[in-house]
């Protein structure tokens, strides 16, 4: 295994790295606890920090599994604990971002979204003035602050700043769950493949063997969805192999602008380099041989999950922790994960790990309307800070003792045959700020990720880069990169499917010219200036 190397590239997306820690003065009307007059009750009712007054809030959530009913035990318990009345709506993942976009476009958007998982949308809504700069209220959430080390807190400010303000309360990860090739070992064994392929040539040969022994095999499974989700997932599957930073819409901190050691440490946009072209050439070869899911560009999340269940997908690139739920769905399936990434045979260079911060650009956002509604704002701040405590973490993740979980040998475990999916569907509980340390002790996903972590942490690792951009430069980047990424993904889709000839130099050069037409040259110049 490779010796561990942590390589920090000096680049950020966006935005100012200034810490926003100045609290908004919402405490001016606090009740004097020393007073004992008959007006105390009235004062408490008008105090934004008091829990005596019921506040009404519009809350819209989009969880991994949709709850069967609303209200449910989660909403009832939360409302009762904090004297809130929620107008609560759960959006299924299959609806994508469409419903959120309609809400914000119409002006009828929620007070609180606990689990937004689209960093690009957050930046857009923040710049448009829809969101509350939550960073201005960090001093009112001391328990949330305690979840971070000083180094992590500095990274939070760097990576989540939009025009000098922080608009998201990120979810911090307490475990290291690497993305890796996960595959059906029983199917591989049946095809005579006793070890996971180490190179791109070996992977091609292995997939061909599986296709011969298992005609229903659709090739590498791709987790699809709305927009460019499918082609993004396909490219991300080979990012480590071809040493091209993956793109998760910035949710990992990576935006593909960085100092590339394979290109003399020049500041480059990786999808416009020869390494991206090499990756597309290889993927086009796999696709032509029927070794990549045919409808990778249009397939849905539901289709992806169904292909796993019915045995058509026996290899895909996802988080190691998913193996637990996959084997629970099908007890006859023996899922395994590869302990390293596949090496590109042609270049001979080792695969690398691209690692983001220890938090995800996934988390809670609040409406800017709350700035003028201190009762509602302070109630939500209390709830969010409580949710950051061990008690709150356990409540949000597992629910209520003896209803959804029981204590076993001092450790909370799901009751009877319940699991995360069932508890979320039947009762509404799920983690969103962080996972409960107490709950993880009995969680099989914690066991497998803890086992997997050492192998991946020893790989040559590039940390997510960051750069401080001025407001004007940030606006330029934000206004151009949507078009750039659309061109990247449209071209990649056509190249993989053989609709354009990626081997043709003119085709590739025309693509590079199109990237500049939509503004890549402007964005690249900004990063080249900003990266020291």
Coordinates of C-alpha atoms in Angstrom, one line a residue:
X1 CA 0.0 0.0 0.0
X2 CA 1.2 3.5 -0.8
X3 CA 2.7 5.6 1.9
X4 CA 0.3 8.2 3.1
X5 CA 0.8 11.6 1.5
X6 CA -1.4 14.6 2.2
X7 CA -0.9 17.1 -0.6
X8 CA -2.6 20.5 -0.2
X9 CA -3.2 22.5 -3.3
X10 CA -3.7 26.2 -2.6
X11 CA -7.0 26.9 -4.3
X12 CA -10.9 27.8 -3.2
X13 CA -14.1 28.0 -4.7
X14 CA -15.2 31.0 -4.4
X15 CA -15.6 33.1 -2.1
X16 CA -14.2 35.1 0.8
X17 CA -12.5 33.1 3.6
X18 CA -13.4 35.8 6.2
X19 CA -14.9 34.3 9.3
X20 CA -18.4 35.5 9.9
X21 CA -18.8 35.2 13.7
X22 CA -20.6 38.4 14.6
X23 CA -23.9 37.6 16.2
X24 CA -27.0 39.4 15.3
X25 CA -28.4 41.4 18.2
X26 CA -31.6 39.5 18.8
X27 CA -31.2 39.2 22.5
X28 CA -32.1 42.8 23.4
X29 CA -35.6 41.9 24.6
X30 CA -34.6 39.1 27.0
X31 CA -36.8 38.9 30.1
X32 CA -35.1 40.0 33.3
X33 CA -35.1 36.7 35.2
X34 CA -34.7 38.7 38.4
X35 CA -38.0 40.4 37.9
X36 CA -41.0 38.9 39.7
X37 CA -43.8 41.2 38.6
X38 CA -47.1 40.1 37.3
X39 CA -46.0 41.1 33.8
X40 CA -43.4 38.3 33.6
X41 CA -45.7 36.0 31.7
X42 CA -46.4 38.7 29.1
X43 CA -42.7 39.5 28.8
X44 CA -41.9 35.9 28.3
X45 CA -44.4 35.6 25.5
X46 CA -42.8 38.6 23.7
X47 CA -39.3 37.4 24.3
X48 CA -37.9 35.8 21.1
X49 CA -35.9 33.4 23.3
X50 CA -38.9 32.1 25.2
X51 CA -40.5 28.8 24.4
X52 CA -43.9 29.9 25.8
X53 CA -45.2 31.3 22.5
X54 CA -46.0 28.8 19.7
X55 CA -44.4 29.7 16.4
X56 CA -45.6 28.6 13.0
X57 CA -43.0 27.6 10.5
X58 CA -43.0 26.3 6.9
X59 CA -40.5 23.3 6.7
X60 CA -39.7 21.4 3.5
X61 CA -37.5 18.3 3.6
X62 CA -36.0 16.0 1.0
X63 CA -34.8 12.9 2.8
X64 CA -33.1 9.7 1.4
X65 CA -36.3 7.8 2.0
X66 CA -39.7 9.5 1.9
X67 CA -41.9 9.3 5.0
X68 CA -45.1 7.4 4.6
X69 CA -47.2 10.1 6.3
X70 CA -46.9 13.6 7.6
X71 CA -47.3 14.6 10.4
X72 CA -45.4 11.7 11.9
X73 CA -43.7 11.0 15.2
X74 CA -40.6 13.1 14.3
X75 CA -42.7 16.2 13.5
X76 CA -44.9 15.7 16.5
X77 CA -42.1 15.2 18.9
X78 CA -40.1 18.1 17.5
X79 CA -43.0 20.5 17.6
X80 CA -43.8 19.5 21.2
X81 CA -40.2 19.9 22.4
X82 CA -39.8 23.4 21.0
X83 CA -43.4 24.6 20.9
X84 CA -43.4 24.9 17.1
X85 CA -46.2 24.3 14.7
X86 CA -44.8 23.0 11.4
X87 CA -46.4 23.3 8.0
X88 CA -44.3 20.3 6.9
X89 CA -43.8 18.9 3.4
X90 CA -41.6 16.0 2.4
X91 CA -40.3 16.0 -1.2
X92 CA -39.3 12.6 -2.7
X93 CA -35.9 12.3 -4.2
X94 CA -37.5 11.4 -7.5
X95 CA -38.9 14.9 -7.7
X96 CA -35.3 16.2 -7.8
X97 CA -34.9 20.0 -7.4
X98 CA -37.9 20.9 -9.5
X99 CA -40.3 21.6 -6.6
X100 CA -37.7 23.6 -4.7
X101 CA -37.0 25.7 -7.8
X102 CA -40.7 26.5 -8.2
X103 CA -41.0 27.5 -4.6
X104 CA -38.0 29.9 -4.7
X105 CA -39.1 31.3 -8.1
X106 CA -42.6 32.0 -6.9
X107 CA -41.4 33.6 -3.6
X108 CA -43.3 31.0 -1.6
X109 CA -40.3 29.3 -0.2
X110 CA -39.9 27.6 3.2
X111 CA -38.6 29.1 6.5
X112 CA -36.4 26.0 7.0
X113 CA -34.9 23.3 4.9
X114 CA -33.0 20.9 7.2
X115 CA -31.2 18.8 4.5
X116 CA -30.5 20.7 1.3
X117 CA -28.2 18.5 -0.9
X118 CA -27.5 20.9 -3.8
X119 CA -24.6 23.3 -3.2
X120 CA -25.0 25.0 -6.6
X121 CA -28.7 25.8 -5.7
X122 CA -27.7 27.2 -2.3
X123 CA -25.1 29.6 -3.9
X124 CA -27.7 30.7 -6.4
X125 CA -30.4 31.3 -3.8
X126 CA -28.0 33.0 -1.4
X127 CA -26.8 35.4 -4.1
X128 CA -30.4 36.2 -5.0
X129 CA -31.1 37.2 -1.4
X130 CA -33.4 34.4 -0.4
X131 CA -31.3 32.9 2.4
X132 CA -30.4 34.0 5.9
X133 CA -26.7 34.4 6.5
X134 CA -26.6 31.8 9.2
X135 CA -23.0 32.5 9.9
X136 CA -24.0 35.7 11.6
X137 CA -25.7 33.6 14.3
X138 CA -23.0 31.1 15.0
X139 CA -22.5 32.5 18.5
X140 CA -26.0 31.3 19.3
X141 CA -25.1 27.7 18.4
X142 CA -22.2 26.8 20.7
X143 CA -23.0 23.1 20.5
X144 CA -22.8 23.1 16.8
X145 CA -19.4 24.9 17.0
X146 CA -18.2 22.1 19.4
X147 CA -18.6 19.6 16.6
X148 CA -15.6 21.1 14.7
X149 CA -11.9 21.4 15.4
X150 CA -10.4 24.8 14.8
X151 CA -8.9 23.6 11.5
X152 CA -12.3 22.2 10.4
X153 CA -14.0 25.4 11.4
X154 CA -11.6 27.4 9.3
X155 CA -12.3 25.1 6.3
X156 CA -16.1 25.5 6.9
X157 CA -15.7 29.3 6.6
X158 CA -13.6 28.9 3.4
X159 CA -15.7 26.5 1.6
X160 CA -19.2 27.7 2.5
X161 CA -18.8 31.4 2.1
X162 CA -20.8 33.1 -0.6
X163 CA -19.9 36.7 -1.2
X164 CA -18.4 36.9 2.3
X165 CA -21.3 35.4 4.2
X166 CA -22.2 31.8 5.3
X167 CA -25.6 30.6 4.3
X168 CA -25.5 26.9 5.1
X169 CA -25.1 24.9 8.3
X170 CA -23.2 21.9 6.9
X171 CA -23.5 18.3 8.0
X172 CA -20.2 17.2 9.6
X173 CA -19.1 13.6 9.0
X174 CA -17.9 11.6 12.0
X175 CA -16.8 8.6 9.9
X176 CA -14.7 8.2 6.8
X177 CA -16.9 6.5 4.2
X178 CA -14.9 6.3 0.9
X179 CA -16.3 5.9 -2.5
X180 CA -15.1 2.7 -4.1
X181 CA -15.9 0.0 -6.6
X182 CA -18.5 -2.2 -5.0
X183 CA -19.3 -5.4 -6.8
X184 CA -21.1 -8.8 -6.5
X185 CA -18.3 -11.1 -5.5
X186 CA -20.5 -14.2 -6.1
X187 CA -21.0 -13.1 -9.7
X188 CA -17.3 -12.3 -10.2
X189 CA -16.4 -15.7 -8.7
X190 CA -18.8 -17.5 -11.1
X191 CA -17.2 -15.8 -14.0
X192 CA -13.8 -17.0 -12.8
X193 CA -12.6 -13.6 -11.5
X194 CA -11.0 -14.3 -8.1
X195 CA -9.5 -10.8 -7.5
X196 CA -10.7 -7.4 -8.4
X197 CA -9.0 -5.9 -11.5
X198 CA -6.0 -3.7 -10.8
X199 CA -5.7 -2.0 -14.1
X200 CA -8.0 -0.6 -16.8
X201 CA -7.0 -3.4 -19.1
X202 CA -7.8 -6.0 -16.5
X203 CA -11.2 -4.3 -15.7
X204 CA -12.1 -4.4 -19.4
X205 CA -11.3 -8.1 -19.6
X206 CA -13.2 -8.8 -16.3
X207 CA -16.3 -7.0 -17.5
X208 CA -16.2 -9.0 -20.8
X209 CA -16.1 -12.3 -18.8
X210 CA -19.1 -11.3 -16.7
X211 CA -21.0 -10.4 -19.8
X212 CA -20.3 -13.8 -21.4
X213 CA -21.3 -15.7 -18.2
X214 CA -24.3 -13.4 -17.3
X215 CA -26.2 -12.1 -20.4
X216 CA -28.5 -10.0 -18.3
X217 CA -25.5 -7.9 -17.0
X218 CA -26.0 -4.3 -18.1
X219 CA -22.4 -3.3 -17.6
X220 CA -21.2 -0.8 -15.0
X221 CA -24.3 0.5 -13.2
X222 CA -24.7 4.3 -13.1
X223 CA -26.7 6.1 -10.4
X224 CA -28.8 8.5 -12.5
X225 CA -31.3 11.3 -11.8
X226 CA -32.3 14.7 -13.1
X227 CA -30.0 16.9 -15.2
X228 CA -26.5 15.6 -15.8
X229 CA -26.5 13.3 -12.8
X230 CA -25.8 10.1 -14.9
X231 CA -22.8 11.3 -16.8
X232 CA -21.4 13.0 -13.7
X233 CA -21.6 9.7 -11.8
X234 CA -19.9 7.8 -14.7
X235 CA -17.0 10.3 -14.9
X236 CA -16.6 10.3 -11.1
X237 CA -16.3 6.5 -11.2
X238 CA -13.0 6.9 -13.0
X239 CA -11.8 10.2 -11.6
X240 CA -9.3 8.6 -9.3
X241 CA -8.0 6.3 -12.1
X242 CA -7.2 9.1 -14.5
X243 CA -6.3 11.6 -11.8
X244 CA -9.0 14.0 -12.7
X245 CA -10.8 15.6 -9.7
X246 CA -14.4 14.5 -9.4
X247 CA -17.3 16.9 -9.6
X248 CA -20.1 16.8 -7.1
X249 CA -21.3 20.4 -7.9
X250 CA -18.8 21.6 -5.4
X251 CA -20.2 19.6 -2.5
X252 CA -16.8 18.0 -1.9
X253 CA -15.0 21.3 -2.2
X254 CA -13.6 20.2 -5.6
X255 CA -14.3 22.3 -8.7
X256 CA -11.6 21.0 -11.0
X257 CA -9.5 24.1 -10.9
X258 CA -6.2 23.2 -9.2
X259 CA -2.5 22.9 -9.5
X260 CA -2.1 19.6 -11.4
X261 CA 1.2 17.8 -10.5
X262 CA 0.9 15.8 -13.8
X263 CA 1.1 19.1 -15.7
X264 CA 4.1 20.8 -14.0
X265 CA 1.8 22.2 -11.2
X266 CA 0.0 24.5 -13.7
X267 CA -3.4 25.8 -12.7
X268 CA -5.7 23.9 -15.0
X269 CA -9.4 23.1 -15.4
X270 CA -9.1 19.3 -15.4
X271 CA -12.0 18.5 -17.8
X272 CA -10.1 20.5 -20.4
X273 CA -6.9 18.5 -20.2
X274 CA -5.6 15.5 -22.1
X275 CA -6.3 13.3 -19.0
X276 CA -10.0 13.9 -19.4
X277 CA -9.7 13.0 -23.1
X278 CA -7.9 9.7 -22.2
X279 CA -10.7 8.9 -19.8
X280 CA -13.4 9.5 -22.4
X281 CA -11.5 7.3 -24.9
X282 CA -11.5 4.5 -22.4
X283 CA -15.2 4.9 -21.5
X284 CA -16.2 5.0 -25.2
X285 CA -14.4 1.6 -25.6
X286 CA -16.4 0.2 -22.6
X287 CA -19.7 1.6 -23.9
X288 CA -19.2 0.3 -27.4
X289 CA -18.6 -3.2 -25.9
X290 CA -21.8 -3.0 -23.9
X291 CA -19.9 -2.8 -20.6
X292 CA -21.5 0.4 -19.3
X293 CA -25.2 0.8 -18.6
X294 CA -26.7 1.7 -22.0
X295 CA -29.0 4.4 -20.6
X296 CA -26.5 5.9 -18.2
X297 CA -27.4 9.5 -19.3
X298 CA -31.1 9.2 -18.8
X299 CA -31.6 6.5 -16.1
X300 CA -33.3 7.4 -12.9
X301 CA -32.4 6.7 -9.2
X302 CA -35.2 4.2 -9.0
X303 CA -34.0 2.3 -12.1
X304 CA -30.5 2.2 -10.6
X305 CA -31.8 0.7 -7.3
X306 CA -34.0 -1.8 -9.2
X307 CA -31.1 -2.9 -11.4
X308 CA -29.2 -3.8 -8.2
X309 CA -32.1 -5.7 -6.8
X310 CA -32.8 -7.8 -9.9
X311 CA -29.1 -8.6 -10.4
X312 CA -28.6 -6.7 -13.7
X313 CA -26.1 -4.3 -11.9
X314 CA -23.3 -6.3 -10.3
X315 CA -20.7 -3.5 -10.2
X316 CA -20.9 0.3 -9.6
X317 CA -19.0 3.1 -7.9
X318 CA -20.6 4.2 -4.7
X319 CA -20.0 4.6 -0.9
X320 CA -18.7 1.5 0.8
X321 CA -21.4 1.8 3.4
X322 CA -24.1 0.9 0.9
X323 CA -23.0 -2.7 1.0
X324 CA -24.9 -3.2 4.2
X325 CA -28.3 -2.3 2.9
X326 CA -27.6 -4.1 -0.4
X327 CA -27.0 -7.4 1.3
X328 CA -30.0 -6.8 3.6
X329 CA -32.2 -6.4 0.5
X330 CA -30.9 -9.6 -1.1
X331 CA -29.4 -12.1 1.3
X332 CA -28.1 -14.2 -1.6
X333 CA -26.0 -11.4 -2.9
X334 CA -22.4 -11.2 -1.7
X335 CA -21.4 -7.6 -2.2
X336 CA -17.7 -6.6 -1.7
X337 CA -15.7 -3.5 -2.1
X338 CA -12.3 -3.0 -3.9
X339 CA -9.5 -2.0 -1.6
X340 CA -8.0 0.4 -4.1
X341 CA -8.8 2.2 -7.4
X342 CA -8.0 0.8 -10.8
X343 CA -4.8 2.1 -12.4
X344 CA -4.7 3.5 -15.9
X345 CA -2.7 0.9 -17.9
X346 CA -1.6 3.5 -20.6
X347 CA -0.1 6.1 -18.3
X348 CA 1.1 3.7 -15.6
X349 CA 0.5 6.3 -12.9
X350 CA -0.9 5.3 -9.6
X351 CA -4.6 6.2 -8.9
X352 CA -5.1 8.9 -6.3
X353 CA -7.6 10.0 -3.7
X354 CA -9.3 13.4 -4.0
X355 CA -10.6 14.3 -0.5
X356 CA -12.9 17.1 0.5
X357 CA -13.4 18.7 4.0
X358 CA -14.7 16.6 6.9
X359 CA -18.1 18.1 6.3
X360 CA -20.4 17.9 3.4
X361 CA -21.9 20.9 1.5
X362 CA -25.1 19.3 2.5
X363 CA -27.1 20.8 5.4
X364 CA -29.6 23.2 6.7
X365 CA -30.6 26.5 5.2
X366 CA -33.0 29.2 6.5
X367 CA -35.1 31.8 4.8
X368 CA -33.9 35.4 4.9
X369 CA -37.5 36.3 5.9
X370 CA -36.6 35.1 9.4
X371 CA -34.3 38.1 9.9
X372 CA -37.4 40.1 10.6
X373 CA -39.1 37.4 12.6
X374 CA -37.0 36.9 15.8
X375 CA -39.4 34.5 17.5
X376 CA -39.2 32.1 14.6
X377 CA -35.5 32.5 14.1
X378 CA -34.5 32.0 17.7
X379 CA -36.7 28.9 18.0
X380 CA -35.0 27.3 15.0
X381 CA -31.6 28.3 16.3
X382 CA -32.4 26.5 19.6
X383 CA -33.6 23.5 17.7
X384 CA -30.5 23.3 15.5
X385 CA -28.1 23.8 18.5
X386 CA -30.0 21.1 20.5
X387 CA -29.8 18.8 17.5
X388 CA -26.0 19.2 17.7
X389 CA -25.9 17.8 21.2
X390 CA -25.6 14.0 21.9
X391 CA -29.2 14.0 23.0
X392 CA -30.4 15.7 19.8
X393 CA -28.2 13.6 17.6
X394 CA -29.6 10.4 19.0
X395 CA -33.2 11.7 18.7
X396 CA -32.9 12.8 15.1
X397 CA -31.1 9.6 14.0
X398 CA -32.8 6.8 16.0
X399 CA -36.0 8.4 17.4
X400 CA -37.6 7.6 20.7
X401 CA -36.4 5.0 23.2
X402 CA -38.7 1.9 23.3
X403 CA -40.6 3.2 20.2
X404 CA -38.0 3.0 17.5
X405 CA -34.9 1.9 19.5
X406 CA -33.9 0.1 22.7
X407 CA -30.8 0.1 24.8
X408 CA -28.8 -3.1 24.6
X409 CA -25.7 -3.5 26.7
X410 CA -25.6 0.3 27.1
X411 CA -25.8 0.9 23.3
X412 CA -28.9 2.2 21.5
X413 CA -30.0 -0.2 18.7
X414 CA -33.0 -0.2 16.4
X415 CA -36.0 -2.0 17.9
X416 CA -37.1 -5.3 16.5
X417 CA -36.6 -5.4 12.7
X418 CA -36.4 -1.6 12.2
X419 CA -33.5 0.0 10.4
X420 CA -32.8 3.5 9.1
X421 CA -35.1 3.1 6.1
X422 CA -38.0 1.8 8.0
X423 CA -37.7 4.3 10.9
X424 CA -37.6 7.2 8.4
X425 CA -40.6 5.9 6.4
X426 CA -42.7 4.9 9.4
X427 CA -41.7 7.5 11.9
X428 CA -39.8 10.3 10.1
X429 CA -36.5 10.2 12.0
X430 CA -33.2 10.6 10.3
X431 CA -29.8 12.4 11.0
X432 CA -29.1 15.7 9.3
X433 CA -26.4 17.6 11.2
X434 CA -24.3 14.7 12.2
X435 CA -24.6 11.0 13.2
X436 CA -24.9 10.0 16.8
X437 CA -21.7 8.6 18.2
X438 CA -23.7 6.4 20.5
X439 CA -25.9 5.0 17.7
X440 CA -22.9 4.3 15.5
X441 CA -21.5 1.8 17.9
X442 CA -24.2 -0.7 16.9
X443 CA -24.4 0.4 13.2
X444 CA -23.0 -2.2 10.7
X445 CA -22.3 0.6 8.2
X446 CA -19.9 2.1 10.9
X447 CA -18.2 -1.2 11.1
X448 CA -17.6 -1.6 7.4
X449 CA -16.5 2.0 6.9
X450 CA -14.1 1.8 9.8
X451 CA -12.6 -1.3 8.2
X452 CA -12.3 0.3 4.8
X453 CA -10.9 3.7 5.9
X454 CA -7.2 2.7 6.5
X455 CA -6.6 1.4 3.0
X456 CA -8.0 4.5 1.3
X457 CA -6.3 6.9 3.8
X458 CA -2.9 5.5 2.8
X459 CA -3.3 6.4 -0.8
X460 CA -1.7 9.5 -2.3
X461 CA -4.3 12.1 -1.4
X462 CA -5.0 15.6 -2.7
X463 CA -7.1 17.8 -0.3
X464 CA -9.8 19.9 -1.7
X465 CA -8.3 23.2 -3.0
X466 CA -9.5 26.6 -2.1
X467 CA -8.9 30.2 -3.3
X468 CA -10.2 33.5 -2.0
X469 CA -11.9 35.4 -4.8
X470 CA -13.2 38.9 -4.8
X471 CA -16.9 39.5 -5.1
X472 CA -16.5 40.5 -8.8
X473 CA -14.4 37.5 -9.6
X474 CA -16.8 35.2 -7.8
X475 CA -19.8 36.6 -9.8
X476 CA -17.9 36.1 -13.0
X477 CA -17.1 32.5 -12.1
X478 CA -20.6 31.8 -11.0
X479 CA -22.1 33.3 -14.2
X480 CA -19.9 31.4 -16.5
X481 CA -19.4 27.9 -15.0
X482 CA -23.0 26.7 -15.5
X483 CA -22.4 27.0 -19.3
X484 CA -18.9 25.4 -19.0
X485 CA -20.2 22.4 -17.1
X486 CA -23.1 21.9 -19.5
X487 CA -20.6 21.8 -22.4
X488 CA -18.3 19.4 -20.4
X489 CA -21.2 17.0 -19.7
X490 CA -22.9 17.2 -23.1
X491 CA -19.6 16.5 -24.9
X492 CA -18.7 13.7 -22.5
X493 CA -22.1 12.0 -23.1
X494 CA -21.7 12.2 -26.8
X495 CA -18.1 11.0 -26.7
X496 CA -18.9 8.0 -24.5
X497 CA -21.9 7.0 -26.7
X498 CA -19.8 7.3 -29.9
X499 CA -21.9 10.2 -31.2
X500 CA -18.6 12.1 -31.7
X501 CA -15.2 10.6 -32.3
X502 CA -13.1 11.3 -29.3
X503 CA -10.1 10.0 -31.2
X504 CA -10.3 12.9 -33.7
X505 CA -8.1 15.8 -32.8
X506 CA -10.4 18.3 -34.5
X507 CA -13.4 17.1 -32.5
X508 CA -11.4 17.6 -29.2
X509 CA -10.1 21.0 -30.2
X510 CA -13.5 22.2 -31.3
X511 CA -14.8 21.1 -27.8
X512 CA -12.0 23.1 -26.1
X513 CA -12.9 26.1 -28.3
X514 CA -16.6 25.8 -27.2
X515 CA -15.6 25.8 -23.6
X516 CA -13.9 29.1 -24.1
X517 CA -16.9 30.4 -26.0
X518 CA -19.0 30.0 -22.8
X519 CA -16.4 31.5 -20.6
X520 CA -13.9 28.9 -19.4
X521 CA -10.9 31.2 -20.4
X522 CA -12.3 34.0 -18.2
X523 CA -12.8 31.7 -15.2
X524 CA -9.4 30.0 -15.6
X525 CA -7.7 33.4 -15.7
X526 CA -9.3 34.3 -12.4
X527 CA -8.1 31.1 -10.7
X528 CA -4.6 31.4 -12.2
X529 CA -4.4 34.9 -10.7
X530 CA -5.8 33.8 -7.4
X531 CA -3.8 30.7 -6.8
X532 CA -0.4 31.5 -5.3

